[in-house]
CSV table of C-alpha atoms in Angstrom, one decimal:
chain,number,residue,atom,x,y,z
A,223,MET,CA,-25.6,15.0,-48.3
A,224,LYS,CA,-23.8,18.1,-49.4
A,225,SER,CA,-23.7,20.4,-46.4
A,226,LYS,CA,-25.5,23.8,-46.6
A,227,TRP,CA,-23.0,25.1,-44.1
A,228,ARG,CA,-20.4,27.1,-45.9
A,229,MET,CA,-17.4,26.0,-44.0
A,230,PRO,CA,-13.7,25.8,-45.2
A,231,HIS,CA,-11.9,22.5,-45.6
A,232,PRO,CA,-10.9,21.0,-42.2
A,233,ALA,CA,-7.2,21.8,-42.8
A,234,THR,CA,-8.1,25.4,-43.6
A,235,MET,CA,-10.3,25.6,-40.5
A,236,PHE,CA,-7.4,24.5,-38.3
A,237,LEU,CA,-5.1,27.1,-40.0
A,238,LEU,CA,-7.6,29.8,-39.3
A,239,LEU,CA,-8.0,28.7,-35.7
A,240,THR,CA,-4.2,28.9,-35.3
A,241,LEU,CA,-4.3,32.5,-36.5
A,242,VAL,CA,-7.1,33.3,-34.1
A,243,VAL,CA,-5.1,31.8,-31.2
A,244,ILE,CA,-2.0,33.8,-32.2
A,245,PHE,CA,-4.1,37.0,-32.4
A,246,LEU,CA,-5.8,36.3,-29.0
A,247,SER,CA,-2.5,35.5,-27.3
A,248,TRP,CA,-1.1,38.8,-28.6
A,249,ILE,CA,-4.1,40.8,-27.3
A,250,CYS,CA,-4.2,39.1,-23.9
A,251,ASP,CA,-0.5,39.5,-23.5
A,252,ILE,CA,-0.8,43.3,-24.1
A,253,TYR,CA,-3.4,43.6,-21.4
A,254,GLY,CA,-1.3,41.3,-19.1
A,255,MET,CA,-3.9,38.6,-18.5
A,256,ARG,CA,-2.7,36.4,-15.7
A,257,VAL,CA,-4.2,34.0,-13.1
A,258,GLN,CA,-3.0,31.9,-10.2
A,259,LEU,CA,-3.0,28.1,-10.0
A,260,PRO,CA,-5.2,27.3,-7.0
A,261,GLN,CA,-3.2,24.3,-5.9
A,262,THR,CA,0.2,25.9,-5.9
A,263,GLY,CA,-0.3,29.7,-6.1
A,264,GLU,CA,1.9,29.8,-9.1
A,265,GLU,CA,1.1,32.7,-11.4
A,266,ILE,CA,0.3,31.9,-15.1
A,267,ARG,CA,0.4,34.7,-17.7
A,268,VAL,CA,-0.7,34.5,-21.3
A,269,GLN,CA,2.4,34.2,-23.6
A,270,SER,CA,2.2,36.0,-26.9
A,271,LEU,CA,3.0,34.1,-30.1
A,272,LEU,CA,3.8,37.3,-31.8
A,273,SER,CA,6.6,38.2,-29.4
A,274,PRO,CA,10.2,37.5,-30.4
A,275,GLU,CA,10.3,34.5,-28.1
A,276,GLY,CA,7.0,33.2,-29.4
A,277,ILE,CA,8.1,33.5,-33.0
A,278,ARG,CA,11.3,31.7,-32.2
A,279,TRP,CA,9.4,29.0,-30.4
A,280,LEU,CA,7.1,28.5,-33.3
A,281,LEU,CA,9.9,28.2,-35.9
A,282,ARG,CA,11.8,25.8,-33.7
A,283,ASN,CA,8.9,23.5,-33.1
A,284,VAL,CA,6.8,23.4,-36.3
A,285,ILE,CA,8.1,19.9,-37.2
A,286,THR,CA,8.1,18.5,-33.6
A,287,ASN,CA,4.6,19.9,-33.1
A,288,PHE,CA,3.5,17.6,-35.9
A,289,THR,CA,5.5,14.6,-35.2
A,290,GLY,CA,4.7,14.9,-31.5
A,291,PHE,CA,0.9,15.2,-32.1
A,292,ALA,CA,-0.4,12.6,-29.7
A,293,PRO,CA,-3.1,10.9,-31.9
A,294,LEU,CA,-0.8,10.7,-35.0
A,295,GLY,CA,1.2,7.6,-34.0
A,296,MET,CA,-1.9,6.0,-32.4
A,297,VAL,CA,-3.9,6.4,-35.5
A,298,ILE,CA,-1.2,4.8,-37.7
A,299,ILE,CA,-0.7,1.9,-35.4
A,300,ALA,CA,-4.5,1.2,-35.1
A,301,MET,CA,-5.1,1.5,-38.8
A,302,PHE,CA,-2.5,-1.2,-39.5
A,303,GLY,CA,-4.6,-3.8,-37.7
A,304,VAL,CA,-7.9,-2.5,-39.1
A,305,GLY,CA,-6.4,-2.3,-42.6
A,306,VAL,CA,-5.4,-6.0,-42.6
A,307,ALA,CA,-8.8,-7.1,-41.2
A,308,GLN,CA,-10.6,-5.1,-44.0
A,309,HIS,CA,-8.3,-6.1,-46.8
A,310,SER,CA,-8.4,-9.8,-46.0
A,311,GLY,CA,-12.2,-9.9,-46.0
A,312,PHE,CA,-12.4,-10.8,-42.3
A,313,ILE,CA,-14.7,-7.9,-41.3
A,314,ASP,CA,-16.9,-8.6,-44.3
A,315,ALA,CA,-17.1,-12.3,-43.4
A,316,CYS,CA,-18.0,-11.4,-39.8
A,317,ILE,CA,-20.8,-9.2,-41.0
A,318,ARG,CA,-22.1,-11.9,-43.3
A,319,ARG,CA,-21.9,-14.4,-40.5
A,320,GLY,CA,-23.6,-12.2,-37.9
A,321,LEU,CA,-26.4,-10.7,-40.1
A,322,ARG,CA,-29.1,-12.6,-41.9
A,323,ASN,CA,-30.9,-9.8,-43.6
A,324,ARG,CA,-31.1,-6.0,-43.9
A,325,GLN,CA,-33.9,-5.8,-41.3
A,326,GLU,CA,-31.4,-6.1,-38.5
A,327,LYS,CA,-30.7,-2.3,-38.5
A,328,ARG,CA,-31.8,-1.9,-34.9
A,329,LYS,CA,-29.3,-4.5,-33.7
A,330,ILE,CA,-26.5,-2.7,-35.6
A,331,ILE,CA,-27.4,0.7,-34.2
A,332,ILE,CA,-27.7,-0.5,-30.7
A,333,GLY,CA,-24.5,-2.5,-31.0
A,334,VAL,CA,-22.5,0.5,-32.2
A,335,ILE,CA,-23.9,2.7,-29.5
A,336,LEU,CA,-23.0,0.1,-26.7
A,337,LEU,CA,-19.5,-0.5,-28.1
A,338,GLY,CA,-18.9,3.3,-28.2
A,339,LEU,CA,-20.1,3.8,-24.6
A,340,LEU,CA,-18.0,0.8,-23.4
A,341,SER,CA,-14.9,1.7,-25.4
A,342,ASN,CA,-13.6,4.2,-22.8
A,343,VAL,CA,-12.5,1.2,-20.7
A,344,VAL,CA,-9.5,1.1,-23.0
A,345,GLY,CA,-9.0,4.8,-23.3
A,346,ASP,CA,-9.3,6.5,-26.7
A,347,ALA,CA,-9.3,3.4,-28.8
A,348,GLY,CA,-12.9,3.8,-29.7
A,349,TYR,CA,-12.3,7.1,-31.6
A,350,ILE,CA,-9.7,5.4,-33.9
A,351,ILE,CA,-11.0,1.8,-34.3
A,352,LEU,CA,-14.7,1.8,-33.9
A,353,LEU,CA,-15.6,4.7,-36.3
A,354,PRO,CA,-14.5,3.0,-39.6
A,355,ILE,CA,-16.0,-0.3,-38.5
A,356,ALA,CA,-19.3,1.5,-37.6
A,357,ALA,CA,-19.4,2.9,-41.1
A,358,THR,CA,-19.0,-0.5,-42.5
A,359,LEU,CA,-21.7,-2.0,-40.3
A,360,PHE,CA,-24.2,0.7,-41.1
A,361,HIS,CA,-23.5,0.4,-44.8
A,362,SER,CA,-23.9,-3.4,-44.7
A,363,VAL,CA,-27.6,-3.0,-43.6
A,364,GLY,CA,-28.4,-0.3,-46.0
A,365,LEU,CA,-27.8,2.7,-43.7
A,366,HIS,CA,-25.7,5.7,-44.5
A,367,PRO,CA,-22.1,5.0,-43.5
A,368,VAL,CA,-21.6,8.6,-42.3
A,369,ALA,CA,-24.5,7.9,-39.8
A,370,GLY,CA,-22.4,5.1,-38.4
A,371,ILE,CA,-19.4,7.4,-37.9
A,372,ILE,CA,-21.5,10.0,-36.2
A,373,THR,CA,-23.4,7.6,-34.0
A,374,ALA,CA,-20.1,5.9,-32.9
A,375,TYR,CA,-18.5,9.3,-32.4
A,376,ALA,CA,-21.4,10.6,-30.3
A,377,SER,CA,-21.4,7.4,-28.2
A,378,VAL,CA,-17.7,7.5,-27.5
A,379,SER,CA,-17.4,11.2,-26.8
A,380,CYS,CA,-20.7,12.0,-25.1
A,381,GLY,CA,-20.5,8.9,-22.9
A,382,TYR,CA,-16.9,9.2,-22.1
A,383,SER,CA,-17.5,9.2,-18.3
A,384,ALA,CA,-20.4,6.7,-18.3
A,385,ASN,CA,-19.7,3.0,-18.2
A,386,ILE,CA,-20.8,-0.2,-16.6
A,387,MET,CA,-17.2,-1.0,-15.7
A,388,LEU,CA,-14.3,0.8,-14.1
A,389,THR,CA,-12.3,2.8,-16.6
A,390,THR,CA,-8.8,4.2,-16.7
A,391,LEU,CA,-10.2,7.7,-16.0
A,392,ASP,CA,-11.9,6.9,-12.7
A,393,PRO,CA,-8.9,6.4,-10.5
A,394,LEU,CA,-7.1,9.4,-12.0
A,395,ILE,CA,-10.0,11.8,-11.4
A,396,ALA,CA,-10.6,10.4,-7.9
A,397,ARG,CA,-7.0,10.9,-6.9
A,398,THR,CA,-7.2,14.6,-7.7
A,399,THR,CA,-10.5,14.9,-5.9
A,400,GLN,CA,-9.0,13.3,-2.8
A,401,GLU,CA,-6.1,15.8,-2.8
A,402,ALA,CA,-8.5,18.8,-3.3
A,403,SER,CA,-10.8,17.5,-0.5
A,404,LEU,CA,-7.9,17.7,2.1
A,405,ILE,CA,-8.0,21.5,1.8
A,406,GLU,CA,-11.2,21.5,3.8
A,407,GLY,CA,-10.1,18.7,6.0
A,408,ALA,CA,-12.5,16.2,4.5
A,409,PRO,CA,-11.7,12.5,5.1
A,410,GLN,CA,-9.1,11.2,2.6
A,411,GLY,CA,-11.3,8.2,1.8
A,412,ILE,CA,-14.4,10.1,0.9
A,413,THR,CA,-13.8,9.5,-2.8
A,414,GLY,CA,-12.4,6.6,-4.7
A,415,PRO,CA,-12.4,5.1,-8.2
A,416,LEU,CA,-15.9,3.7,-7.6
A,417,SER,CA,-17.3,6.8,-5.9
A,418,ASN,CA,-19.6,7.6,-8.9
A,419,TYR,CA,-20.1,4.1,-10.1
A,420,TYR,CA,-23.9,3.7,-9.4
A,421,PHE,CA,-24.7,7.0,-11.1
A,422,MET,CA,-22.5,6.3,-14.1
A,423,LEU,CA,-23.9,2.8,-14.5
A,424,VAL,CA,-27.5,4.1,-14.8
A,425,SER,CA,-26.3,7.0,-17.0
A,426,THR,CA,-24.9,4.5,-19.5
A,427,PHE,CA,-28.4,3.2,-20.3
A,428,LEU,CA,-29.9,6.7,-20.3
A,429,ILE,CA,-27.3,8.0,-22.8
A,430,ALA,CA,-27.7,4.9,-24.9
A,431,GLY,CA,-31.4,5.4,-25.2
A,432,ILE,CA,-31.0,9.1,-26.1
A,433,ILE,CA,-28.4,8.4,-28.8
A,434,TYR,CA,-30.5,5.7,-30.3
A,435,TRP,CA,-33.6,7.9,-30.3
A,436,ILE,CA,-31.8,10.8,-32.0
A,437,THR,CA,-30.1,8.5,-34.5
A,438,ARG,CA,-33.4,7.0,-35.6
A,439,ARG,CA,-35.6,10.1,-35.5
A,440,SER,CA,-33.1,12.8,-36.7
A,441,LEU,CA,-29.8,11.6,-38.0
A,442,LEU,CA,-30.8,8.8,-40.4
A,443,PRO,CA,-33.7,10.8,-42.0
A,444,SER,CA,-31.5,13.8,-42.5
A,445,LEU,CA,-28.7,11.9,-44.2
A,446,GLY,CA,-31.0,9.8,-46.4
A,447,ASP,CA,-29.8,7.0,-48.6
A,448,TYR,CA,-26.2,6.5,-49.6
A,449,HIS,CA,-25.4,6.0,-53.3
A,450,GLY,CA,-21.7,6.5,-53.4
A,451,ASN,CA,-18.8,4.1,-53.1
A,452,THR,CA,-18.0,2.3,-49.9
A,453,GLY,CA,-14.9,4.4,-49.1
A,454,ALA,CA,-12.8,3.1,-46.3
A,455,GLY,CA,-15.3,0.5,-45.3
A,456,GLY,CA,-14.4,-1.9,-48.0
A,457,ASN,CA,-16.7,-3.5,-50.6
A,458,VAL,CA,-19.4,-4.6,-48.2
A,459,GLY,CA,-22.4,-3.3,-49.9
A,460,SER,CA,-22.5,-5.8,-52.8
A,461,THR,CA,-21.3,-8.9,-50.9
A,462,SER,CA,-22.8,-8.6,-47.5
A,463,TYR,CA,-25.4,-11.3,-47.9
A,464,LYS,CA,-23.7,-13.9,-50.0
A,465,GLN,CA,-23.7,-17.1,-48.1
A,466,LEU,CA,-20.4,-18.0,-46.6
A,467,SER,CA,-18.6,-20.8,-48.4
A,468,HIS,CA,-17.2,-23.9,-46.7
A,469,LYS,CA,-13.7,-22.4,-47.0
A,470,GLU,CA,-14.8,-19.1,-45.5
A,471,ARG,CA,-16.5,-20.8,-42.5
A,472,ARG,CA,-13.4,-22.9,-41.9
A,473,ALA,CA,-11.3,-19.7,-42.1
A,474,LEU,CA,-13.5,-18.1,-39.5
A,475,THR,CA,-13.2,-21.1,-37.2
A,476,MET,CA,-9.4,-20.9,-37.5
A,477,THR,CA,-9.5,-17.2,-36.9
A,478,ALA,CA,-11.6,-17.6,-33.8
A,479,LEU,CA,-9.1,-20.1,-32.4
A,480,VAL,CA,-6.2,-17.7,-33.0
A,481,ALA,CA,-8.2,-14.8,-31.4
A,482,LEU,CA,-9.0,-16.9,-28.3
A,483,LEU,CA,-5.3,-18.0,-28.0
A,484,TYR,CA,-4.2,-14.3,-28.3
A,485,MET,CA,-6.7,-13.1,-25.6
A,486,ALA,CA,-5.7,-16.0,-23.3
A,487,LEU,CA,-2.0,-15.0,-23.7
A,488,ILE,CA,-2.7,-11.3,-22.9
A,489,PHE,CA,-4.9,-12.4,-19.9
A,490,CYS,CA,-2.1,-14.6,-18.6
A,491,LEU,CA,0.6,-11.9,-19.0
A,492,THR,CA,-1.7,-9.4,-17.3
A,493,PHE,CA,-3.7,-11.1,-14.6
A,494,THR,CA,-1.7,-14.0,-13.4
A,495,SER,CA,1.5,-14.5,-11.5
A,496,PHE,CA,3.4,-14.1,-14.8
A,497,GLY,CA,1.9,-10.5,-15.0
A,498,ILE,CA,4.8,-8.8,-16.9
A,499,LEU,CA,2.2,-6.4,-18.4
A,500,ARG,CA,1.3,-5.1,-14.9
A,501,GLY,CA,3.0,-2.1,-13.3
A,502,VAL,CA,6.0,-2.4,-11.0
A,503,ASN,CA,3.6,-2.0,-8.0
A,504,GLY,CA,1.3,-4.7,-9.4
A,505,GLY,CA,-1.4,-2.2,-10.5
A,506,LEU,CA,-2.9,-1.4,-13.9
A,507,ILE,CA,-3.1,2.4,-13.9
A,508,HIS,CA,0.4,3.1,-15.2
A,509,SER,CA,1.1,-0.4,-16.4
A,510,PRO,CA,2.5,-1.5,-19.8
A,511,PHE,CA,-0.9,-3.1,-20.4
A,512,ILE,CA,-2.7,0.3,-20.3
A,513,ALA,CA,0.1,2.2,-22.0
A,514,GLY,CA,0.1,-0.3,-24.9
A,515,ILE,CA,-3.6,-1.2,-25.0
A,516,LEU,CA,-4.1,0.4,-28.4
A,517,PHE,CA,-1.2,-1.6,-29.9
A,518,LEU,CA,-2.4,-4.8,-28.3
A,519,ILE,CA,-5.8,-4.3,-29.8
A,520,SER,CA,-4.4,-3.4,-33.2
A,521,LEU,CA,-2.1,-6.4,-33.1
A,522,GLY,CA,-5.0,-8.7,-32.2
A,523,ILE,CA,-7.1,-7.4,-35.0
A,524,GLY,CA,-4.2,-7.7,-37.5
A,525,LEU,CA,-3.4,-11.2,-36.4
A,526,THR,CA,-7.1,-12.3,-36.9
A,527,GLY,CA,-7.2,-10.6,-40.2
A,528,MET,CA,-4.0,-12.2,-41.4
A,529,THR,CA,-5.2,-15.6,-40.1
A,530,TYR,CA,-8.4,-15.3,-42.1
A,531,GLY,CA,-6.6,-14.1,-45.2
A,532,PHE,CA,-4.2,-17.2,-45.3
A,533,SER,CA,-6.9,-19.6,-44.2
A,534,SER,CA,-9.4,-18.4,-46.8
A,535,GLY,CA,-6.8,-18.4,-49.6
A,536,ARG,CA,-6.9,-14.6,-50.0
A,537,TYR,CA,-3.3,-14.3,-48.9
A,538,ARG,CA,-0.6,-16.6,-50.2
A,539,LYS,CA,2.6,-14.7,-49.4
A,540,ASP,CA,4.0,-12.0,-47.1
A,541,GLU,CA,3.6,-9.4,-49.9
A,542,ASP,CA,-0.1,-9.7,-49.6
A,543,VAL,CA,0.0,-8.8,-45.9
A,544,ILE,CA,2.3,-5.8,-46.6
A,545,ASN,CA,-0.2,-4.5,-49.2
A,546,ALA,CA,-2.9,-4.8,-46.6
A,547,LEU,CA,-0.8,-2.8,-44.1
A,548,ALA,CA,-0.2,-0.1,-46.8
A,549,GLN,CA,-3.9,0.2,-47.8
A,550,PRO,CA,-5.0,2.5,-45.0
A,551,MET,CA,-2.1,4.9,-45.7
A,552,LYS,CA,-3.9,6.0,-48.8
A,553,MET,CA,-6.8,7.3,-46.7
A,554,LEU,CA,-4.5,8.7,-44.1
A,555,GLY,CA,-2.9,11.0,-46.7
A,556,VAL,CA,-5.7,13.5,-46.2
A,557,TYR,CA,-5.5,12.9,-42.4
A,558,PHE,CA,-1.8,13.8,-42.4
A,559,VAL,CA,-2.6,17.2,-44.1
A,560,ILE,CA,-5.4,18.0,-41.6
A,561,ALA,CA,-3.4,16.7,-38.6
A,562,PHE,CA,-0.4,19.0,-39.5
A,563,PHE,CA,-2.5,22.1,-39.2
A,564,ALA,CA,-4.4,20.8,-36.2
A,565,ALA,CA,-1.1,19.9,-34.4
A,566,GLN,CA,0.1,23.5,-34.9
A,567,MET,CA,-3.1,24.9,-33.5
A,568,PHE,CA,-3.1,22.6,-30.4
A,569,ALA,CA,0.6,23.4,-29.7
A,570,CYS,CA,0.1,27.1,-30.1
A,571,PHE,CA,-2.9,27.0,-27.8
A,572,GLU,CA,-0.9,25.2,-25.2
A,573,TYR,CA,2.1,27.4,-25.5
A,574,SER,CA,0.0,30.6,-25.1
A,575,ARG,CA,-1.6,29.2,-22.0
A,576,LEU,CA,-4.9,30.7,-23.1
A,577,ASP,CA,-6.8,27.6,-22.2
A,578,LYS,CA,-5.7,27.5,-18.6
A,579,CYS,CA,-6.0,31.3,-18.1
A,580,LEU,CA,-9.5,31.5,-19.5
A,581,ALA,CA,-10.7,28.4,-17.6
A,582,ILE,CA,-9.2,29.5,-14.2
A,583,TRP,CA,-10.6,33.0,-14.7
A,584,GLY,CA,-14.0,31.6,-15.4
A,585,ALA,CA,-13.8,29.2,-12.5
A,586,ASN,CA,-12.8,32.0,-10.1
A,587,LEU,CA,-15.8,34.1,-11.4
A,588,LEU,CA,-18.2,31.1,-10.9
A,589,SER,CA,-16.9,30.4,-7.4
A,590,ALA,CA,-18.2,33.8,-6.3
A,591,VAL,CA,-21.7,32.7,-7.1
A,592,ASP,CA,-23.9,31.3,-4.4
A,593,LEU,CA,-27.5,30.6,-5.5
A,594,GLY,CA,-28.1,27.5,-3.3
A,595,ALA,CA,-26.9,24.0,-3.8
A,596,ILE,CA,-28.8,22.8,-6.8
A,597,PRO,CA,-28.7,26.0,-8.9
A,598,THR,CA,-25.0,26.3,-8.3
A,599,LEU,CA,-24.3,22.7,-9.2
A,600,VAL,CA,-26.3,23.1,-12.4
A,601,LEU,CA,-24.2,26.2,-13.2
A,602,PHE,CA,-21.1,24.2,-12.5
A,603,ILE,CA,-22.2,21.5,-15.0
A,604,LEU,CA,-22.8,24.2,-17.6
A,605,PHE,CA,-19.5,25.9,-16.9
A,606,SER,CA,-17.6,22.5,-17.2
A,607,ALA,CA,-19.4,21.9,-20.5
A,608,VAL,CA,-18.2,25.4,-21.8
A,609,VAL,CA,-14.7,24.9,-20.6
A,610,ASN,CA,-14.6,21.6,-22.3
A,611,LEU,CA,-15.0,23.4,-25.6
A,612,ILE,CA,-11.5,24.8,-25.4
A,613,MET,CA,-9.8,22.3,-23.1
A,614,VAL,CA,-10.8,18.7,-23.7
A,615,SER,CA,-8.4,16.8,-21.4
A,616,ALA,CA,-10.5,15.8,-18.3
A,617,THR,CA,-7.5,15.2,-16.1
A,618,ALA,CA,-5.9,18.6,-17.1
A,619,LYS,CA,-9.1,20.5,-16.3
A,620,TRP,CA,-9.8,18.7,-13.1
A,621,ALA,CA,-6.2,19.2,-11.9
A,622,PHE,CA,-7.0,22.9,-11.2
A,623,MET,CA,-10.8,23.0,-11.2
A,624,ALA,CA,-10.9,20.5,-8.3
A,625,PHE,CA,-8.9,22.8,-6.1
A,626,ILE,CA,-11.4,25.6,-6.7
A,627,PHE,CA,-14.7,23.8,-6.7
A,628,VAL,CA,-14.3,20.9,-4.2
A,629,PRO,CA,-13.5,23.3,-1.3
A,630,MET,CA,-16.2,25.7,-2.5
A,631,PHE,CA,-18.9,23.1,-2.6
A,632,ALA,CA,-17.6,21.5,0.7
A,633,ARG,CA,-18.3,24.9,2.4
A,634,MET,CA,-21.9,24.5,1.1
A,635,GLY,CA,-22.2,21.0,2.6
A,636,ILE,CA,-21.8,19.2,-0.7
A,637,SER,CA,-19.4,16.2,-0.7
A,638,PRO,CA,-16.5,15.9,-3.1
A,639,ASP,CA,-17.9,12.9,-4.9
A,640,VAL,CA,-21.0,14.9,-5.8
A,641,THR,CA,-18.8,17.8,-7.1
A,642,GLN,CA,-16.7,15.3,-9.1
A,643,CYS,CA,-19.9,13.7,-10.6
A,644,ALA,CA,-21.2,17.1,-11.7
A,645,PHE,CA,-17.9,17.9,-13.4
A,646,ARG,CA,-17.9,14.6,-15.3
A,647,ILE,CA,-21.3,15.4,-16.8
A,648,GLY,CA,-20.2,18.7,-18.2
A,649,ASP,CA,-16.8,17.3,-19.2
A,650,SER,CA,-18.4,14.7,-21.5
A,651,VAL,CA,-21.4,16.3,-23.2
A,652,THR,CA,-19.7,18.8,-25.4
A,653,ASN,CA,-16.9,16.5,-26.7
A,654,PRO,CA,-18.6,15.9,-30.1
A,655,ILE,CA,-18.9,19.6,-31.0
A,656,THR,CA,-15.6,21.1,-29.8
A,657,PRO,CA,-13.0,21.9,-32.6
A,658,PHE,CA,-10.3,21.3,-30.0
A,659,MET,CA,-11.0,17.5,-29.7
A,660,PHE,CA,-7.7,15.8,-30.5
A,661,TYR,CA,-9.5,13.2,-32.7
A,662,MET,CA,-11.5,15.8,-34.7
A,663,PRO,CA,-9.1,15.6,-37.7
A,664,LEU,CA,-9.5,11.8,-37.8
A,665,VAL,CA,-13.3,12.0,-37.6
A,666,LEU,CA,-13.4,14.5,-40.5
A,667,THR,CA,-11.1,12.3,-42.5
A,668,TYR,CA,-13.4,9.3,-42.0
A,669,MET,CA,-16.4,11.4,-43.1
A,670,GLN,CA,-14.7,12.6,-46.2
A,671,GLN,CA,-14.2,9.0,-47.4
A,672,TYR,CA,-18.0,9.0,-48.0
A,673,ASN,CA,-18.7,12.7,-48.5
A,674,THR,CA,-15.9,14.9,-49.9
A,675,HIS,CA,-17.8,18.0,-48.8
A,676,ALA,CA,-17.8,17.0,-45.1
A,677,THR,CA,-16.5,19.8,-42.9
A,678,TYR,CA,-16.5,20.7,-39.2
A,679,GLY,CA,-19.8,22.5,-39.9
A,680,SER,CA,-21.2,19.2,-41.3
A,681,LEU,CA,-20.2,17.4,-38.1
A,682,VAL,CA,-21.7,20.0,-35.7
A,683,LYS,CA,-24.9,20.0,-37.8
A,684,TYR,CA,-25.4,16.4,-37.0
A,685,THR,CA,-23.9,16.2,-33.4
A,686,TRP,CA,-25.3,19.2,-31.6
A,687,ARG,CA,-28.5,17.4,-30.8
A,688,TYR,CA,-26.6,14.7,-29.0
A,689,SER,CA,-24.8,17.2,-26.9
A,690,VAL,CA,-27.8,19.3,-26.0
A,691,TYR,CA,-30.3,16.5,-25.3
A,692,ILE,CA,-27.8,14.4,-23.3
A,693,LEU,CA,-26.8,17.5,-21.3
A,694,ILE,CA,-30.4,18.2,-20.4
A,695,ALA,CA,-31.4,14.6,-19.6
A,696,TRP,CA,-28.1,13.8,-17.7
A,697,THR,CA,-28.4,17.0,-15.6
A,698,LEU,CA,-32.1,16.2,-14.7
A,699,LEU,CA,-31.0,12.7,-13.7
A,700,PHE,CA,-28.2,14.2,-11.5
A,701,ILE,CA,-30.7,16.6,-9.8
A,702,LEU,CA,-33.1,13.7,-9.2
A,703,TRP,CA,-30.3,11.6,-7.7
A,704,TYR,CA,-29.2,14.5,-5.5
A,705,ILE,CA,-32.7,15.3,-4.2
A,706,THR,CA,-33.4,11.7,-3.4
A,707,ASP,CA,-30.0,11.4,-1.6
A,708,LEU,CA,-29.2,8.2,-3.4
A,709,PRO,CA,-25.6,6.9,-3.1
A,710,LEU,CA,-23.5,7.9,-6.2
A,711,GLY,CA,-21.2,4.9,-5.8
A,712,LEU,CA,-19.2,2.7,-3.5
């Protein structure tokens, strides 16, 4: 699977991107590039990283840029739990219990896609936990493990706004939309967390079908067969179809009981009168449950893995568990190197304010366009997709874009929930191909466990179809929905 794309190592790529950001900040500062925040009128100007103050900032913050890199701690915590589950043989046993033969490839592909699409219920956990498990699942049925990583990544990222359930993103986006709608005097209750629910529910199945079709028709044939070692996925290839022994079946039963007890405990601490994991106002949006969901998931996976290890006889003392916790750190050595350079690039980009200035400048330019409702909405979707290439945080983008486009479309007779829905399409589709995705270093690290030549070019080579096809199909669905005047949500 050696890529024909001559791309540098991921760490080198992020170093080069950092130099590009530094150069662009210098040029834009010379020409005095500045914009105004639409919601406050505050002026924002590009800050040069080559100015005396910029150089001093960089030298003061090189270490904290790395240690404060948001995904770093999340990745380490999540990999503790996954590492124990893999090392103990729990994941392998679950695969052997759930699969009967290698002809169940379709079930594995569909399962990974659905898990990826549904994972945004718990925030970004899908990027960290699902990808290595997807590689293991694909390898267990004779499919290329990198295909599992890419399929899971495309499902989590392209479908980040689509779900059959309410996600943590829905109320955050809706709150900003409500504030922006007041500028035009629109009713405050015109949007809510479920204002796009019907459309996103249908979109989930549309996106799942497109990802499945691309995976079977394009991704798997292009990757071919895998003949290397099993990398981070554990030794699943040679043991996947050995019949479970009596001890292993008993260990799985004990593990299932522990898992049920753990889930019951979390449920009681969150959704009953003992709800200490709920927020001070009784809600979940800013609650300890949401803030600590990744740790709770990792702890649950680790507990089940540890239970299986001791029940099956694989573990006999605490030292075995410590070795299991340390195992993923070997893989993360490469990730730490990539993440160091990525963290500097993200921090420099934020300090320079290039992302906000370019996005607001483009938004102001688009707001002057009036080609009619549908063409303008399509342009808005495309614009959101382009902005997402340099600024991936949905809430950060919508915090200023809402105050430009919600009033603009309201003057055209388009309700805020329609504008919000169009934004969420563009905000999702280009996630797999942007180098500014926070989890890009981790995805490349997972890929390099199975292909040492994997680069950002390799990833784009296999993911661009997902972005383009989903963008086209999702936009067409949106146009059809708008023309037929179907309700977007509740």
